[in-house]
PDB file of C-alpha atoms and ligand atoms in Angstrom:
ATOM      1  CA  MET E 767       0.000   0.000   0.000  1.00 73.00           C
ATOM      2  CA  VAL E 768       1.311   3.458  -0.862  1.00 78.00           C
ATOM      3  CA  LEU E 769       0.973   5.887   2.015  1.00 81.00           C
ATOM      4  CA  ASP E 770      -0.385   9.259   0.994  1.00 92.00           C
ATOM      5  CA  VAL E 771       1.592  11.096   3.671  1.00 95.00           C
ATOM      6  CA  TRP E 772       3.554  14.190   2.726  1.00 97.00           C
ATOM      7  CA  PHE E 773       6.226  16.294   4.409  1.00 98.00           C
ATOM      8  CA  THR E 774       6.292  19.982   3.505  1.00 98.00           C
ATOM      9  CA  GLU E 775       9.008  22.498   4.319  1.00 98.00           C
ATOM     10  CA  LYS E 776       7.339  25.879   4.196  1.00 95.00           C
ATOM     11  CA  HIS E 777       9.373  28.806   2.952  1.00 92.00           C
ATOM     12  CA  GLU E 778       8.429  32.057   4.657  1.00 87.00           C
ATOM     13  CA  ASP E 779       4.810  30.926   4.788  1.00 89.00           C
ATOM     14  CA  MET E 780       4.466  31.656   1.083  1.00 89.00           C
ATOM     15  CA  GLN E 781       5.520  28.488  -0.713  1.00 92.00           C
ATOM     16  CA  GLY E 782       6.550  24.958   0.137  1.00 94.00           C
ATOM     17  CA  PHE E 783       8.594  21.987  -0.941  1.00 97.00           C
ATOM     18  CA  SER E 784       6.906  18.603  -0.467  1.00 98.00           C
ATOM     19  CA  LEU E 785       8.031  14.992  -0.435  1.00 98.00           C
ATOM     20  CA  ARG E 786       5.908  11.881  -0.149  1.00 97.00           C
ATOM     21  CA  VAL E 787       6.924  10.020   2.990  1.00 97.00           C
ATOM     22  CA  ASN E 788       7.320   6.253   3.201  1.00 96.00           C
ATOM     23  CA  GLY E 789       8.018   6.305   6.919  1.00 96.00           C
ATOM     24  CA  ILE E 790       9.577   8.102   9.865  1.00 97.00           C
ATOM     25  CA  LEU E 791      12.836   6.446  10.929  1.00 98.00           C
ATOM     26  CA  TYR E 792      13.786   8.696  13.829  1.00 98.00           C
ATOM     27  CA  SER E 793      12.209  11.544  15.687  1.00 98.00           C
ATOM     28  CA  GLY E 794      13.728  13.179  18.744  1.00 98.00           C
ATOM     29  CA  GLN E 795      14.402  16.419  20.547  1.00 98.00           C
ATOM     30  CA  SER E 796      18.059  17.180  21.311  1.00 98.00           C
ATOM     31  CA  LYS E 797      19.317  19.875  23.676  1.00 97.00           C
ATOM     32  CA  PHE E 798      19.347  22.255  20.705  1.00 96.00           C
ATOM     33  CA  GLN E 799      16.775  21.253  18.123  1.00 97.00           C
ATOM     34  CA  LYS E 800      14.241  18.757  16.831  1.00 98.00           C
ATOM     35  CA  ILE E 801      15.868  16.015  14.780  1.00 98.00           C
ATOM     36  CA  ASP E 802      13.978  13.773  12.346  1.00 98.00           C
ATOM     37  CA  VAL E 803      14.963  11.297   9.689  1.00 98.00           C
ATOM     38  CA  ILE E 804      12.238  10.445   7.198  1.00 98.00           C
ATOM     39  CA  ASP E 805      12.307   7.988   4.352  1.00 98.00           C
ATOM     40  CA  THR E 806      11.006   9.437   1.088  1.00 98.00           C
ATOM     41  CA  GLU E 807      10.284   7.960  -2.291  1.00 95.00           C
ATOM     42  CA  ALA E 808      11.915  10.770  -4.257  1.00 98.00           C
ATOM     43  CA  PHE E 809      15.112  11.552  -2.316  1.00 98.00           C
ATOM     44  CA  GLY E 810      15.700   8.546  -0.050  1.00 98.00           C
ATOM     45  CA  ARG E 811      16.425   9.291   3.587  1.00 98.00           C
ATOM     46  CA  VAL E 812      16.158  12.933   4.607  1.00 98.00           C
ATOM     47  CA  LEU E 813      17.645  14.604   7.697  1.00 98.00           C
ATOM     48  CA  LEU E 814      15.476  17.373   9.119  1.00 98.00           C
ATOM     49  CA  LEU E 815      16.539  19.851  11.798  1.00 97.00           C
ATOM     50  CA  ASP E 816      13.682  21.868  13.281  1.00 96.00           C
ATOM     51  CA  GLY E 817      11.583  20.736  10.320  1.00 97.00           C
ATOM     52  CA  LEU E 818      14.027  22.025   7.658  1.00 97.00           C
ATOM     53  CA  VAL E 819      15.719  19.778   5.093  1.00 98.00           C
ATOM     54  CA  MET E 820      19.431  19.545   5.895  1.00 98.00           C
ATOM     55  CA  THR E 821      20.460  16.785   3.566  1.00 98.00           C
ATOM     56  CA  THR E 822      19.052  13.885   1.568  1.00 98.00           C
ATOM     57  CA  GLU E 823      20.637  10.683   0.341  1.00 98.00           C
ATOM     58  CA  LYS E 824      19.901  11.513  -3.267  1.00 98.00           C
ATOM     59  CA  ASP E 825      20.969  15.134  -3.669  1.00 98.00           C
ATOM     60  CA  GLU E 826      23.559  15.639  -0.904  1.00 98.00           C
ATOM     61  CA  PHE E 827      26.399  15.378  -3.417  1.00 98.00           C
ATOM     62  CA  PHE E 828      25.772  18.810  -4.913  1.00 98.00           C
ATOM     63  CA  TYR E 829      26.174  20.474  -1.550  1.00 98.00           C
ATOM     64  CA  HIS E 830      29.017  18.429  -0.095  1.00 99.00           C
ATOM     65  CA  GLU E 831      31.136  18.523  -3.240  1.00 98.00           C
ATOM     66  CA  MET E 832      30.664  22.284  -3.598  1.00 98.00           C
ATOM     67  CA  ILE E 833      31.500  23.178  -0.005  1.00 99.00           C
ATOM     68  CA  SER E 834      34.624  20.982  -0.066  1.00 98.00           C
ATOM     69  CA  HIS E 835      36.292  20.835  -3.453  1.00 98.00           C
ATOM     70  CA  ILE E 836      36.048  24.470  -4.520  1.00 98.00           C
ATOM     71  CA  PRO E 837      38.003  25.858  -1.531  1.00 98.00           C
ATOM     72  CA  LEU E 838      40.357  22.901  -1.110  1.00 98.00           C
ATOM     73  CA  LEU E 839      41.447  22.942  -4.748  1.00 98.00           C
ATOM     74  CA  ALA E 840      42.054  26.676  -4.545  1.00 98.00           C
ATOM     75  CA  HIS E 841      44.655  25.923  -1.871  1.00 98.00           C
ATOM     76  CA  PRO E 842      47.918  24.464  -3.195  1.00 96.00           C
ATOM     77  CA  ASP E 843      48.362  22.004  -0.310  1.00 97.00           C
ATOM     78  CA  PRO E 844      45.653  21.960   2.400  1.00 98.00           C
ATOM     79  CA  GLU E 845      46.642  19.890   5.433  1.00 98.00           C
ATOM     80  CA  LYS E 846      44.484  21.002   8.338  1.00 98.00           C
ATOM     81  CA  VAL E 847      40.774  21.658   7.858  1.00 99.00           C
ATOM     82  CA  LEU E 848      38.115  22.899  10.267  1.00 98.00           C
ATOM     83  CA  ILE E 849      34.499  22.001   9.522  1.00 98.00           C
ATOM     84  CA  VAL E 850      31.977  24.097  11.408  1.00 98.00           C
ATOM     85  CA  GLY E 851      28.714  22.174  11.914  1.00 98.00           C
ATOM     86  CA  GLY E 852      28.531  19.380   9.378  1.00 98.00           C
ATOM     87  CA  GLY E 853      27.397  16.751  11.885  1.00 98.00           C
ATOM     88  CA  ASP E 854      25.933  14.559   9.141  1.00 98.00           C
ATOM     89  CA  GLY E 855      29.497  13.811   7.961  1.00 98.00           C
ATOM     90  CA  GLY E 856      29.046  14.564   4.252  1.00 99.00           C
ATOM     91  CA  THR E 857      31.698  17.287   4.227  1.00 99.00           C
ATOM     92  CA  ILE E 858      34.146  15.039   6.121  1.00 99.00           C
ATOM     93  CA  ARG E 859      33.658  12.371   3.462  1.00 98.00           C
ATOM     94  CA  GLU E 860      34.477  14.793   0.626  1.00 98.00           C
ATOM     95  CA  VAL E 861      37.389  16.537   2.386  1.00 98.00           C
ATOM     96  CA  LEU E 862      39.056  13.175   3.019  1.00 98.00           C
ATOM     97  CA  ARG E 863      39.258  12.630  -0.738  1.00 98.00           C
ATOM     98  CA  HIS E 864      42.035  15.262  -0.834  1.00 98.00           C
ATOM     99  CA  PRO E 865      45.311  13.388  -0.325  1.00 97.00           C
ATOM    100  CA  SER E 866      47.136  16.359   1.237  1.00 98.00           C
ATOM    101  CA  VAL E 867      44.667  16.560   4.155  1.00 98.00           C
ATOM    102  CA  LYS E 868      46.220  15.262   7.378  1.00 98.00           C
ATOM    103  CA  GLU E 869      43.712  16.428   9.956  1.00 98.00           C
ATOM    104  CA  ILE E 870      40.048  17.432  10.039  1.00 98.00           C
ATOM    105  CA  ILE E 871      38.438  18.974  13.076  1.00 98.00           C
ATOM    106  CA  LEU E 872      34.665  18.801  13.072  1.00 98.00           C
ATOM    107  CA  CYS E 873      33.243  21.348  15.494  1.00 98.00           C
ATOM    108  CA  GLU E 874      29.564  20.486  15.894  1.00 98.00           C
ATOM    109  CA  ILE E 875      27.340  21.857  18.632  1.00 97.00           C
ATOM    110  CA  ASP E 876      24.910  18.930  18.738  1.00 98.00           C
ATOM    111  CA  SER E 877      26.250  15.405  19.286  1.00 98.00           C
ATOM    112  CA  ASP E 878      22.784  13.960  18.616  1.00 98.00           C
ATOM    113  CA  VAL E 879      23.052  15.051  14.959  1.00 98.00           C
ATOM    114  CA  ILE E 880      26.240  12.994  14.674  1.00 98.00           C
ATOM    115  CA  ASP E 881      24.750   9.937  16.407  1.00 98.00           C
ATOM    116  CA  VAL E 882      21.554  10.011  14.360  1.00 98.00           C
ATOM    117  CA  SER E 883      23.484  10.461  11.089  1.00 98.00           C
ATOM    118  CA  ARG E 884      25.824   7.575  11.900  1.00 98.00           C
ATOM    119  CA  GLN E 885      22.838   5.352  12.496  1.00 98.00           C
ATOM    120  CA  TYR E 886      20.455   6.399   9.718  1.00 98.00           C
ATOM    121  CA  LEU E 887      22.596   7.992   6.992  1.00 98.00           C
ATOM    122  CA  PRO E 888      25.493   5.562   6.519  1.00 98.00           C
ATOM    123  CA  SER E 889      26.303   6.667   2.955  1.00 98.00           C
ATOM    124  CA  ILE E 890      26.840  10.233   4.215  1.00 98.00           C
ATOM    125  CA  ALA E 891      28.353   9.622   7.669  1.00 98.00           C
ATOM    126  CA  CYS E 892      30.600   6.798   6.428  1.00 98.00           C
ATOM    127  CA  LYS E 893      33.979   8.457   7.063  1.00 98.00           C
ATOM    128  CA  MET E 894      33.381   9.836  10.540  1.00 98.00           C
ATOM    129  CA  ASP E 895      35.691   7.221  12.105  1.00 98.00           C
ATOM    130  CA  ASP E 896      38.666   7.915   9.862  1.00 98.00           C
ATOM    131  CA  PRO E 897      41.802   8.416  12.003  1.00 98.00           C
ATOM    132  CA  ARG E 898      42.383  11.859  10.447  1.00 98.00           C
ATOM    133  CA  VAL E 899      39.078  13.114  11.910  1.00 98.00           C
ATOM    134  CA  LYS E 900      38.766  14.695  15.366  1.00 98.00           C
ATOM    135  CA  ILE E 901      35.256  15.380  16.541  1.00 98.00           C
ATOM    136  CA  HIS E 902      34.814  18.291  18.884  1.00 98.00           C
ATOM    137  CA  ILE E 903      31.399  18.915  20.445  1.00 98.00           C
ATOM    138  CA  GLU E 904      31.194  22.642  21.088  1.00 98.00           C
ATOM    139  CA  ASP E 905      29.652  25.833  19.753  1.00 97.00           C
ATOM    140  CA  ALA E 906      32.087  26.934  17.022  1.00 98.00           C
ATOM    141  CA  VAL E 907      31.487  30.558  18.041  1.00 98.00           C
ATOM    142  CA  GLU E 908      33.412  29.804  21.254  1.00 98.00           C
ATOM    143  CA  TYR E 909      35.824  27.267  19.791  1.00 98.00           C
ATOM    144  CA  ILE E 910      37.214  29.623  17.133  1.00 98.00           C
ATOM    145  CA  LYS E 911      37.882  32.562  19.481  1.00 97.00           C
ATOM    146  CA  ASP E 912      41.413  31.618  20.504  1.00 97.00           C
ATOM    147  CA  LYS E 913      42.468  29.832  17.300  1.00 98.00           C
ATOM    148  CA  LYS E 914      45.105  31.892  15.537  1.00 98.00           C
ATOM    149  CA  ASN E 915      46.989  30.810  12.452  1.00 98.00           C
ATOM    150  CA  CYS E 916      45.666  27.236  12.728  1.00 98.00           C
ATOM    151  CA  PHE E 917      43.840  26.055   9.611  1.00 98.00           C
ATOM    152  CA  ASP E 918      44.454  25.876   5.878  1.00 98.00           C
ATOM    153  CA  ALA E 919      40.706  25.770   5.261  1.00 98.00           C
ATOM    154  CA  VAL E 920      37.586  26.507   7.286  1.00 98.00           C
ATOM    155  CA  LEU E 921      34.322  25.148   5.868  1.00 99.00           C
ATOM    156  CA  ILE E 922      31.144  26.538   7.413  1.00 98.00           C
ATOM    157  CA  ASP E 923      28.592  23.766   6.939  1.00 98.00           C
ATOM    158  CA  SER E 924      25.858  25.335   9.017  1.00 97.00           C
ATOM    159  CA  THR E 925      22.088  25.422   9.201  1.00 96.00           C
ATOM    160  CA  ASP E 926      20.117  28.522   8.201  1.00 96.00           C
ATOM    161  CA  PRO E 927      20.674  31.676  10.291  1.00 94.00           C
ATOM    162  CA  LEU E 928      18.080  30.493  12.806  1.00 89.00           C
ATOM    163  CA  GLY E 929      18.189  28.659  16.159  1.00 87.00           C
ATOM    164  CA  PRO E 930      21.602  27.240  17.129  1.00 87.00           C
ATOM    165  CA  GLY E 931      23.141  28.515  13.850  1.00 92.00           C
ATOM    166  CA  VAL E 932      22.603  32.290  14.270  1.00 94.00           C
ATOM    167  CA  GLY E 933      25.988  33.058  15.816  1.00 96.00           C
ATOM    168  CA  LEU E 934      27.719  31.643  12.737  1.00 97.00           C
ATOM    169  CA  PHE E 935      26.440  34.528  10.587  1.00 97.00           C
ATOM    170  CA  THR E 936      28.049  37.513  12.313  1.00 97.00           C
ATOM    171  CA  GLU E 937      30.911  39.873  11.565  1.00 97.00           C
ATOM    172  CA  GLU E 938      32.599  38.789  14.797  1.00 98.00           C
ATOM    173  CA  PHE E 939      32.500  35.106  13.893  1.00 98.00           C
ATOM    174  CA  TYR E 940      33.803  35.731  10.370  1.00 98.00           C
ATOM    175  CA  THR E 941      36.620  37.876  11.794  1.00 98.00           C
ATOM    176  CA  ASN E 942      37.610  35.042  14.105  1.00 98.00           C
ATOM    177  CA  VAL E 943      37.525  32.635  11.168  1.00 98.00           C
ATOM    178  CA  ARG E 944      39.833  34.939   9.218  1.00 98.00           C
ATOM    179  CA  ASN E 945      42.250  35.068  12.149  1.00 98.00           C
ATOM    180  CA  SER E 946      42.209  31.290  12.463  1.00 98.00           C
ATOM    181  CA  LEU E 947      43.552  30.840   8.927  1.00 98.00           C
ATOM    182  CA  ARG E 948      47.185  30.135   8.120  1.00 98.00           C
ATOM    183  CA  GLU E 949      48.997  31.789   5.237  1.00 96.00           C
ATOM    184  CA  ASN E 950      47.156  30.917   1.987  1.00 96.00           C
ATOM    185  CA  GLY E 951      44.140  29.950   4.106  1.00 98.00           C
ATOM    186  CA  VAL E 952      40.735  29.674   2.445  1.00 98.00           C
ATOM    187  CA  MET E 953      37.203  29.495   3.721  1.00 98.00           C
ATOM    188  CA  SER E 954      33.869  28.537   2.221  1.00 98.00           C
ATOM    189  CA  ALA E 955      30.519  28.979   3.862  1.00 98.00           C
ATOM    190  CA  GLN E 956      27.044  27.915   2.857  1.00 98.00           C
ATOM    191  CA  THR E 957      25.337  31.231   2.157  1.00 98.00           C
ATOM    192  CA  GLU E 958      21.671  30.407   1.480  1.00 98.00           C
ATOM    193  CA  SER E 959      19.545  30.640  -1.642  1.00 97.00           C
ATOM    194  CA  PRO E 960      19.970  33.635  -3.951  1.00 97.00           C
ATOM    195  CA  ILE E 961      16.328  33.250  -4.950  1.00 96.00           C
ATOM    196  CA  ALA E 962      14.379  32.023  -1.923  1.00 95.00           C
ATOM    197  CA  CYS E 963      16.506  33.646   0.827  1.00 94.00           C
ATOM    198  CA  GLN E 964      17.556  36.939  -0.760  1.00 95.00           C
ATOM    199  CA  LYS E 965      17.616  38.904   2.479  1.00 94.00           C
ATOM    200  CA  GLU E 966      19.945  36.403   4.149  1.00 95.00           C
ATOM    201  CA  PHE E 967      22.099  36.061   1.043  1.00 97.00           C
ATOM    202  CA  LYS E 968      22.568  39.833   0.838  1.00 96.00           C
ATOM    203  CA  LEU E 969      23.301  40.247   4.510  1.00 95.00           C
ATOM    204  CA  ILE E 970      25.865  37.447   4.608  1.00 97.00           C
ATOM    205  CA  ASN E 971      27.625  38.842   1.550  1.00 96.00           C
ATOM    206  CA  LEU E 972      27.731  42.267   3.115  1.00 96.00           C
ATOM    207  CA  LEU E 973      29.278  40.898   6.314  1.00 97.00           C
ATOM    208  CA  LEU E 974      31.831  38.769   4.475  1.00 98.00           C
ATOM    209  CA  ASN E 975      32.876  41.774   2.388  1.00 97.00           C
ATOM    210  CA  LYS E 976      33.570  43.697   5.586  1.00 97.00           C
ATOM    211  CA  VAL E 977      35.895  40.974   6.819  1.00 98.00           C
ATOM    212  CA  PHE E 978      37.695  39.306   3.894  1.00 98.00           C
ATOM    213  CA  PRO E 979      39.705  40.880   1.053  1.00 98.00           C
ATOM    214  CA  VAL E 980      38.568  38.191  -1.436  1.00 98.00           C
ATOM    215  CA  VAL E 981      34.840  37.283  -1.414  1.00 98.00           C
ATOM    216  CA  LYS E 982      33.461  35.182  -4.277  1.00 98.00           C
ATOM    217  CA  PRO E 983      29.969  33.666  -4.167  1.00 98.00           C
ATOM    218  CA  TYR E 984      29.319  30.542  -6.190  1.00 98.00           C
ATOM    219  CA  PHE E 985      26.166  28.703  -7.157  1.00 98.00           C
ATOM    220  CA  ALA E 986      24.774  25.233  -7.794  1.00 98.00           C
ATOM    221  CA  PRO E 987      21.458  23.442  -7.644  1.00 98.00           C
ATOM    222  CA  VAL E 988      20.364  21.662  -4.496  1.00 98.00           C
ATOM    223  CA  PRO E 989      16.931  20.348  -5.510  1.00 98.00           C
ATOM    224  CA  THR E 990      15.595  19.883  -1.959  1.00 98.00           C
ATOM    225  CA  TYR E 991      16.583  23.303  -0.547  1.00 98.00           C
ATOM    226  CA  PRO E 992      14.453  26.465  -0.757  1.00 96.00           C
ATOM    227  CA  GLY E 993      14.474  27.714  -4.322  1.00 95.00           C
ATOM    228  CA  ALA E 994      16.392  24.586  -5.396  1.00 97.00           C
ATOM    229  CA  TYR E 995      19.212  27.014  -6.184  1.00 98.00           C
ATOM    230  CA  TRP E 996      21.909  27.456  -3.548  1.00 98.00           C
ATOM    231  CA  SER E 997      25.012  29.505  -2.835  1.00 98.00           C
ATOM    232  CA  TRP E 998      28.298  29.147  -1.045  1.00 98.00           C
ATOM    233  CA  THR E 999      30.866  31.892  -0.699  1.00 98.00           C
ATOM    234  CA  PHE E1000      34.620  31.485  -1.011  1.00 98.00           C
ATOM    235  CA  CYS E1001      36.741  33.911   1.021  1.00 98.00           C
ATOM    236  CA  SER E1002      40.445  34.388   1.495  1.00 98.00           C
ATOM    237  CA  GLU E1003      43.194  36.822   2.303  1.00 96.00           C
ATOM    238  CA  SER E1004      44.539  36.830  -1.251  1.00 95.00           C
ATOM    239  CA  LEU E1005      44.088  33.493  -3.053  1.00 97.00           C
ATOM    240  CA  GLN E1006      41.547  33.506  -5.864  1.00 98.00           C
ATOM    241  CA  PRO E1007      39.213  30.487  -6.112  1.00 98.00           C
ATOM    242  CA  VAL E1008      40.852  29.106  -9.216  1.00 98.00           C
ATOM    243  CA  ILE E1009      42.304  25.589  -9.337  1.00 98.00           C
ATOM    244  CA  ASN E1010      45.695  25.808  -7.706  1.00 96.00           C
ATOM    245  CA  ASN E1011      46.249  22.064  -7.667  1.00 95.00           C
ATOM    246  CA  GLU E1012      45.587  20.760 -11.145  1.00 96.00           C
ATOM    247  CA  LYS E1013      46.642  17.174 -10.393  1.00 96.00           C
ATOM    248  CA  SER E1014      44.255  16.838  -7.436  1.00 97.00           C
ATOM    249  CA  ALA E1015      41.418  18.390  -9.436  1.00 98.00           C
ATOM    250  CA  ALA E1016      41.973  15.987 -12.332  1.00 98.00           C
ATOM    251  CA  ASP E1017      41.956  13.024  -9.924  1.00 98.00           C
ATOM    252  CA  LEU E1018      38.925  14.187  -7.980  1.00 98.00           C
ATOM    253  CA  GLU E1019      36.721  14.807 -10.973  1.00 98.00           C
ATOM    254  CA  LYS E1020      36.971  11.144 -11.980  1.00 98.00           C
ATOM    255  CA  ASP E1021      34.883  10.000  -9.023  1.00 97.00           C
ATOM    256  CA  SER E1022      32.748  13.056  -8.337  1.00 98.00           C
ATOM    257  CA  LYS E1023      29.077  13.296  -9.175  1.00 98.00           C
ATOM    258  CA  TYR E1024      28.942  17.044  -9.748  1.00 98.00           C
ATOM    259  CA  TYR E1025      32.452  18.452  -9.561  1.00 98.00           C
ATOM    260  CA  ASN E1026      34.714  18.718 -12.561  1.00 98.00           C
ATOM    261  CA  ARG E1027      37.120  21.387 -13.754  1.00 98.00           C
ATOM    262  CA  GLU E1028      34.554  22.994 -16.053  1.00 98.00           C
ATOM    263  CA  ILE E1029      32.074  23.208 -13.179  1.00 98.00           C
ATOM    264  CA  HIS E1030      34.798  24.818 -11.036  1.00 98.00           C
ATOM    265  CA  LYS E1031      34.918  27.743 -13.456  1.00 98.00           C
ATOM    266  CA  ALA E1032      31.203  27.831 -14.211  1.00 98.00           C
ATOM    267  CA  VAL E1033      29.939  28.071 -10.619  1.00 98.00           C
ATOM    268  CA  PHE E1034      31.507  31.510 -10.209  1.00 98.00           C
ATOM    269  CA  ALA E1035      29.416  33.043 -12.988  1.00 98.00           C
ATOM    270  CA  VAL E1036      27.110  35.508 -11.225  1.00 98.00           C
ATOM    271  CA  PRO E1037      23.679  36.154 -12.756  1.00 97.00           C
ATOM    272  CA  ASN E1038      22.848  39.818 -13.314  1.00 97.00           C
ATOM    273  CA  TYR E1039      20.057  40.026 -10.736  1.00 96.00           C
ATOM    274  CA  VAL E1040      22.411  38.495  -8.141  1.00 97.00           C
ATOM    275  CA  LYS E1041      25.075  41.101  -8.960  1.00 96.00           C
ATOM    276  CA  GLN E1042      22.444  43.704  -8.247  1.00 95.00           C
ATOM    277  CA  LEU E1043      21.462  42.026  -4.992  1.00 93.00           C
ATOM    278  CA  ILE E1044      25.071  42.073  -3.841  1.00 93.00           C
ATOM    279  CA  ALA E1045      25.571  45.680  -4.932  1.00 93.00           C
ATOM    280  CA  SER E1046      22.463  46.715  -3.000  1.00 87.00           C
ATOM    281  CA  GLY E1047      23.700  44.914   0.114  1.00 71.00           C
ATOM    282  CA  GLU E1048      24.437  48.116   1.995  1.00 60.00           C
ATOM    283  CA  ALA E1049      20.725  48.813   2.089  1.00 54.00           C
ATOM    284  CA  VAL E1050      20.040  45.695   4.203  1.00 53.00           C
ATOM    285  CA  LYS E1051      19.105  46.402   7.787  1.00 43.00           C
TER     286      LYS E1051
HETATM  287  N1  AG3 J1564      23.345  22.855   5.690  1.00 85.77           N
HETATM  288  C1  AG3 J1564      22.598  23.863   4.978  1.00 85.77           C
HETATM  289  C2  AG3 J1564      21.150  23.551   4.968  1.00 85.77           C
HETATM  290  C3  AG3 J1564      20.292  24.714   4.689  1.00 85.77           C
HETATM  291  C4  AG3 J1564      18.985  24.236   4.194  1.00 85.77           C
HETATM  292  N2  AG3 J1564      17.949  25.144   4.525  1.00 85.77           N
HETATM  293  C5  AG3 J1564      16.653  24.819   4.477  1.00 85.77           C
HETATM  294  N3  AG3 J1564      16.255  23.669   4.111  1.00 85.77           N
HETATM  295  N4  AG3 J1564      15.781  25.734   4.820  1.00 85.77           N
HETATM  296  C6  AG3 J1564      23.323  21.540   5.226  1.00 85.77           C
HETATM  297  C7  AG3 J1564      24.166  20.608   6.000  1.00 85.77           C
HETATM  298  C8  AG3 J1564      24.626  19.483   5.175  1.00 85.77           C
HETATM  299  N5  AG3 J1564      25.844  18.945   5.644  1.00 85.77           N
END
């Protein structure tokens, strides 16, 4: 029998994204948020935090490849990487595909997200036990404060600027991230949808431009996120987000689902209306 049960994520009470649900695999309340894993016909298992789609088995590759490979290939030789959030493990899995990486620190506020992902999302959380990974359960806002000259890359794999994630979208946090980078350090953050979350996208871009000399947004589809069209932003002291390690890029593209060297160039093309959004950023309150 086919259940006619649907999950809907509502976007600003104006539109919604719906998935037919085969069953609920996990439902719990952590210290920080509501965590659910549902099984859907269209996208496989889906991790929800406070009712918002964080990742799905079927389309997670767009997001995790974009947040990892673009910044790491812009660095000639990344060894030490900090992942902020990312408790589902998808970013860990992609970062570990870079042979130069010796150590990953995952700073996640909510250990329940890690436990639930290990249990219900094995294809995403599969590399959490790699010896190069150190898991640190703490609010990254605190963790980063005294880290100076520590990381070759910081990847901000956060939720939306709501609930436990708000502190990760401030000028102070971004300044601390900048200070935590070593020479040639790079950072990429998830920066919301340039169609469904324009206010957030503009505000984040404005803040990043106050803090980093190089700020380059990039874009890809994520079919299950608001607007189905998502952004990340690359920032650095001076490095541009071009491929600075051609050999690694050529190797990585062989086994990637979305990433290849043409995509690396293409994702930095900024549509005209988005250029205007960014230019009008100062007007955001
Ligand atoms: N983090 C970004 C999810 C944002 C989705 N927003 C929403 N559905 N309203 C994803 C974490 C994956 N590692």
